[in-house]
Amino acid sequence: MIKKLEQLIVKLNPNQKMIFAIVIPIALFVLTMPIAGNLVAGWYYGYNPFNFNVTWWVWLLYVCIVGFIEYKVFEDKPKAN
């Protein structure tokens, strides 16, 4: 999975990298909201994805995934031919 991500990123030009770096975190945020709201906080606390006393680990995982992807996007590597 990581190799495929790296192969995709190497082929992108700088403008495409910038768009990728903006769209992916937004898409992951949209996916993380229901996970944090329904699966974690929904059982006892009701739907509140920003109840960080309960959902902190979901948001920490989100930040780690987005940080890793952003690192890979802007990492300095030689381009493949």
Coordinates of N, CA, C and O in Angstrom, one line a residue:
M1 N 0.8 -1.2 0.0 CA 0.0 0.0 0.0 C 0.9 1.3 0.0 O 0.6 2.2 -0.7
I2 N 1.9 1.3 0.8 CA 2.8 2.4 0.9 C 3.6 2.6 -0.4 O 3.8 3.7 -0.9
K3 N 4.0 1.5 -1.0 CA 4.7 1.5 -2.2 C 3.9 2.1 -3.4 O 4.3 2.9 -4.2
K4 N 2.6 1.8 -3.4 CA 1.7 2.3 -4.4 C 1.5 3.8 -4.2 O 1.4 4.6 -5.2
L5 N 1.4 4.2 -2.9 CA 1.3 5.7 -2.6 C 2.5 6.4 -3.1 O 2.4 7.5 -3.7
E6 N 3.7 5.8 -2.8 CA 5.0 6.4 -3.2 C 5.1 6.5 -4.8 O 5.5 7.5 -5.3
Q7 N 4.6 5.5 -5.5 CA 4.7 5.5 -6.9 C 3.7 6.5 -7.5 O 4.1 7.2 -8.5
L8 N 2.6 6.7 -6.9 CA 1.6 7.7 -7.3 C 2.2 9.1 -7.1 O 2.2 10.0 -8.0
I9 N 2.8 9.4 -5.9 CA 3.3 10.7 -5.6 C 4.5 11.1 -6.5 O 4.6 12.2 -6.9
V10 N 5.4 10.1 -6.9 CA 6.5 10.4 -7.7 C 6.1 10.9 -9.1 O 6.8 11.8 -9.7
K11 N 5.0 10.4 -9.5 CA 4.5 10.8 -10.9 C 3.8 12.2 -10.9 O 3.6 12.7 -12.0
L12 N 3.5 12.8 -9.8 CA 2.8 14.0 -9.7 C 3.7 15.2 -10.0 O 4.8 15.3 -9.5
N13 N 3.2 16.3 -10.6 CA 3.9 17.5 -10.8 C 3.6 18.4 -9.5 O 2.8 18.0 -8.7
P14 N 4.3 19.5 -9.3 CA 4.1 20.3 -8.1 C 2.7 20.8 -7.9 O 2.2 20.8 -6.8
N15 N 2.0 21.1 -9.0 CA 0.6 21.6 -8.8 C -0.3 20.4 -8.4 O -1.2 20.6 -7.5
Q16 N -0.1 19.3 -8.9 CA -0.9 18.1 -8.6 C -0.6 17.7 -7.1 O -1.5 17.3 -6.4
K17 N 0.7 17.8 -6.7 CA 1.0 17.5 -5.3 C 0.3 18.5 -4.3 O -0.2 18.0 -3.3
M18 N 0.2 19.7 -4.7 CA -0.5 20.7 -3.8 C -2.0 20.3 -3.7 O -2.5 20.4 -2.6
I19 N -2.6 20.0 -4.8 CA -4.0 19.6 -4.8 C -4.2 18.3 -4.0 O -5.1 18.2 -3.2
F20 N -3.3 17.4 -4.2 CA -3.3 16.1 -3.5 C -3.2 16.4 -2.0 O -3.9 15.8 -1.2
A21 N -2.3 17.3 -1.6 CA -2.0 17.6 -0.2 C -3.2 18.3 0.5 O -3.3 18.3 1.7
I22 N -4.1 18.9 -0.3 CA -5.3 19.6 0.2 C -6.5 18.7 0.2 O -7.2 18.6 1.2
V23 N -6.7 17.9 -0.8 CA -7.9 17.1 -1.0 C -7.9 15.9 -0.1 O -8.9 15.5 0.5
I24 N -6.7 15.2 0.1 CA -6.7 14.0 0.9 C -7.0 14.3 2.4 O -7.8 13.5 2.9
P25 N -6.4 15.3 3.0 CA -6.8 15.5 4.4 C -8.3 15.9 4.5 O -9.0 15.5 5.5
I26 N -8.9 16.6 3.6 CA -10.3 17.0 3.6 C -11.1 15.7 3.5 O -12.1 15.5 4.3
A27 N -10.8 14.8 2.6 CA -11.5 13.6 2.4 C -11.4 12.7 3.6 O -12.4 12.1 4.1
L28 N -10.2 12.6 4.2 CA -10.1 11.8 5.4 C -10.8 12.4 6.6 O -11.4 11.7 7.4
F29 N -10.9 13.7 6.7 CA -11.7 14.4 7.7 C -13.2 14.1 7.6 O -13.8 13.8 8.6
V30 N -13.7 14.1 6.3 CA -15.1 13.7 6.1 C -15.3 12.3 6.5 O -16.4 12.0 7.0
L31 N -14.4 11.4 6.3 CA -14.5 10.0 6.7 C -14.4 9.8 8.2 O -15.0 8.9 8.8
T32 N -13.6 10.6 8.9 CA -13.3 10.5 10.3 C -14.5 11.0 11.1 O -14.7 10.5 12.2
M33 N -15.2 12.0 10.7 CA -16.3 12.6 11.4 C -17.3 11.6 11.8 O -17.6 11.4 13.0
P34 N -17.9 10.8 10.9 CA -18.8 9.8 11.3 C -18.2 8.7 12.2 O -18.9 8.1 13.1
I35 N -17.0 8.3 12.0 CA -16.4 7.3 12.8 C -16.3 7.8 14.3 O -16.6 7.1 15.2
A36 N -15.8 9.0 14.4 CA -15.7 9.6 15.8 C -17.1 9.8 16.4 O -17.3 9.7 17.6
G37 N -18.0 10.2 15.6 CA -19.4 10.6 16.1 C -20.2 9.4 16.4 O -20.8 9.3 17.5
N38 N -20.3 8.4 15.5 CA -21.2 7.3 15.7 C -20.5 6.1 16.5 O -21.1 5.6 17.4
L39 N -19.4 5.7 16.0 CA -18.8 4.5 16.6 C -18.2 4.7 17.9 O -18.2 3.7 18.7
V40 N -17.7 5.8 18.2 CA -17.0 6.0 19.5 C -17.9 6.8 20.5 O -18.2 6.2 21.5
A41 N -18.3 8.0 20.2 CA -19.0 8.8 21.1 C -20.5 8.5 21.1 O -21.2 8.8 22.1
G42 N -21.0 7.9 20.1 CA -22.5 7.6 19.9 C -23.1 6.7 20.9 O -24.2 6.8 21.3
W43 N -22.3 5.8 21.5 CA -22.8 4.8 22.4 C -23.3 5.4 23.7 O -24.4 5.1 24.1
Y44 N -22.5 6.2 24.2 CA -22.9 6.7 25.6 C -23.1 8.2 25.6 O -24.0 8.7 26.3
Y45 N -22.3 8.9 24.8 CA -22.3 10.4 24.9 C -23.1 11.1 23.8 O -23.2 12.3 23.8
G46 N -23.7 10.3 22.9 CA -24.5 10.9 21.8 C -23.6 11.3 20.7 O -22.3 11.2 20.8
Y47 N -24.1 11.8 19.6 CA -23.3 12.1 18.5 C -22.6 13.4 18.7 O -23.2 14.5 18.6
N48 N -21.4 13.4 19.0 CA -20.5 14.5 19.1 C -19.1 14.1 18.8 O -18.3 13.7 19.7
P49 N -18.7 14.3 17.5 CA -17.4 13.8 17.1 C -16.2 14.6 17.8 O -15.1 14.1 17.7
F50 N -16.5 15.7 18.3 CA -15.5 16.6 18.9 C -15.5 16.5 20.4 O -15.0 17.4 21.1
N51 N -16.1 15.5 21.0 CA -16.0 15.2 22.4 C -14.6 14.5 22.7 O -14.5 13.3 22.7
F52 N -13.6 15.3 22.8 CA -12.2 14.8 22.8 C -11.9 14.0 24.0 O -10.9 13.2 24.0
N53 N -12.7 14.0 25.1 CA -12.5 13.1 26.2 C -12.7 11.6 25.8 O -12.1 10.7 26.4
V54 N -13.5 11.4 24.7 CA -13.8 10.1 24.3 C -13.2 9.8 22.9 O -12.7 8.7 22.7
T55 N -13.1 10.8 22.0 CA -12.7 10.6 20.7 C -11.3 11.0 20.4 O -10.9 11.0 19.2
W56 N -10.5 11.2 21.4 CA -9.1 11.7 21.2 C -8.3 10.8 20.4 O -7.5 11.2 19.5
W57 N -8.5 9.5 20.6 CA -7.6 8.5 19.8 C -8.0 8.5 18.3 O -7.1 8.2 17.5
V58 N -9.2 8.7 18.0 CA -9.6 8.8 16.6 C -8.9 9.9 15.9 O -8.4 9.8 14.8
W59 N -8.9 11.1 16.6 CA -8.3 12.3 16.0 C -6.8 12.2 16.0 O -6.2 12.7 15.1
L60 N -6.2 11.5 17.0 CA -4.8 11.3 16.9 C -4.4 10.4 15.8 O -3.4 10.7 15.1
L61 N -5.2 9.4 15.5 CA -4.9 8.5 14.4 C -5.1 9.3 13.1 O -4.2 9.1 12.2
Y62 N -6.1 10.2 13.0 CA -6.3 11.0 11.8 C -5.1 11.9 11.6 O -4.6 12.0 10.4
V63 N -4.6 12.5 12.6 CA -3.4 13.4 12.5 C -2.2 12.7 12.1 O -1.4 13.1 11.2
C64 N -2.0 11.5 12.6 CA -0.8 10.7 12.2 C -0.9 10.2 10.8 O 0.1 10.3 10.0
I65 N -2.1 9.8 10.3 CA -2.2 9.4 8.9 C -2.0 10.6 8.0 O -1.2 10.5 7.0
V66 N -2.6 11.7 8.3 CA -2.5 12.9 7.4 C -1.0 13.4 7.4 O -0.4 13.7 6.4
G67 N -0.4 13.4 8.6 CA 1.0 13.8 8.7 C 1.9 12.9 7.9 O 2.8 13.4 7.2
F68 N 1.7 11.6 7.9 CA 2.5 10.7 7.1 C 2.3 10.9 5.6 O 3.3 11.0 4.9
I69 N 1.1 11.1 5.2 CA 0.8 11.3 3.8 C 1.5 12.7 3.3 O 2.1 12.7 2.3
E70 N 1.3 13.7 4.1 CA 1.9 15.0 3.8 C 3.4 14.9 3.7 O 4.1 15.5 2.9
Y71 N 4.0 14.1 4.6 CA 5.5 13.9 4.6 C 5.9 13.2 3.3 O 6.9 13.7 2.7
K72 N 5.2 12.2 2.9 CA 5.5 11.5 1.7 C 5.3 12.4 0.5 O 6.1 12.3 -0.5
V73 N 4.3 13.3 0.5 CA 4.0 14.1 -0.7 C 5.2 15.1 -0.8 O 5.6 15.3 -2.0
F74 N 5.6 15.7 0.2 CA 6.6 16.8 0.1 C 8.1 16.3 0.4 O 9.0 17.1 0.5
E75 N 8.3 15.0 0.5 CA 9.6 14.5 0.7 C 10.4 14.7 -0.5 O 9.9 14.6 -1.7
D76 N 11.7 15.0 -0.4 CA 12.6 15.2 -1.5 C 13.1 13.9 -2.0 O 14.0 13.3 -1.3
K77 N 12.7 13.5 -3.1 CA 13.2 12.3 -3.8 C 13.4 12.5 -5.2 O 12.6 13.3 -5.8
P78 N 14.3 11.8 -5.8 CA 14.5 12.0 -7.3 C 13.3 11.4 -8.0 O 12.7 10.4 -7.6
K79 N 12.9 12.0 -9.1 CA 11.8 11.6 -9.9 C 12.1 10.3 -10.7 O 13.2 10.2 -11.2
A80 N 11.1 9.5 -10.9 CA 11.3 8.3 -11.7 C 11.1 8.6 -13.1 O 10.4 9.5 -13.5
N81 N 11.8 7.9 -14.0 CA 11.6 8.1 -15.4 C 10.4 7.5 -16.0 O 9.9 6.6 -15.8

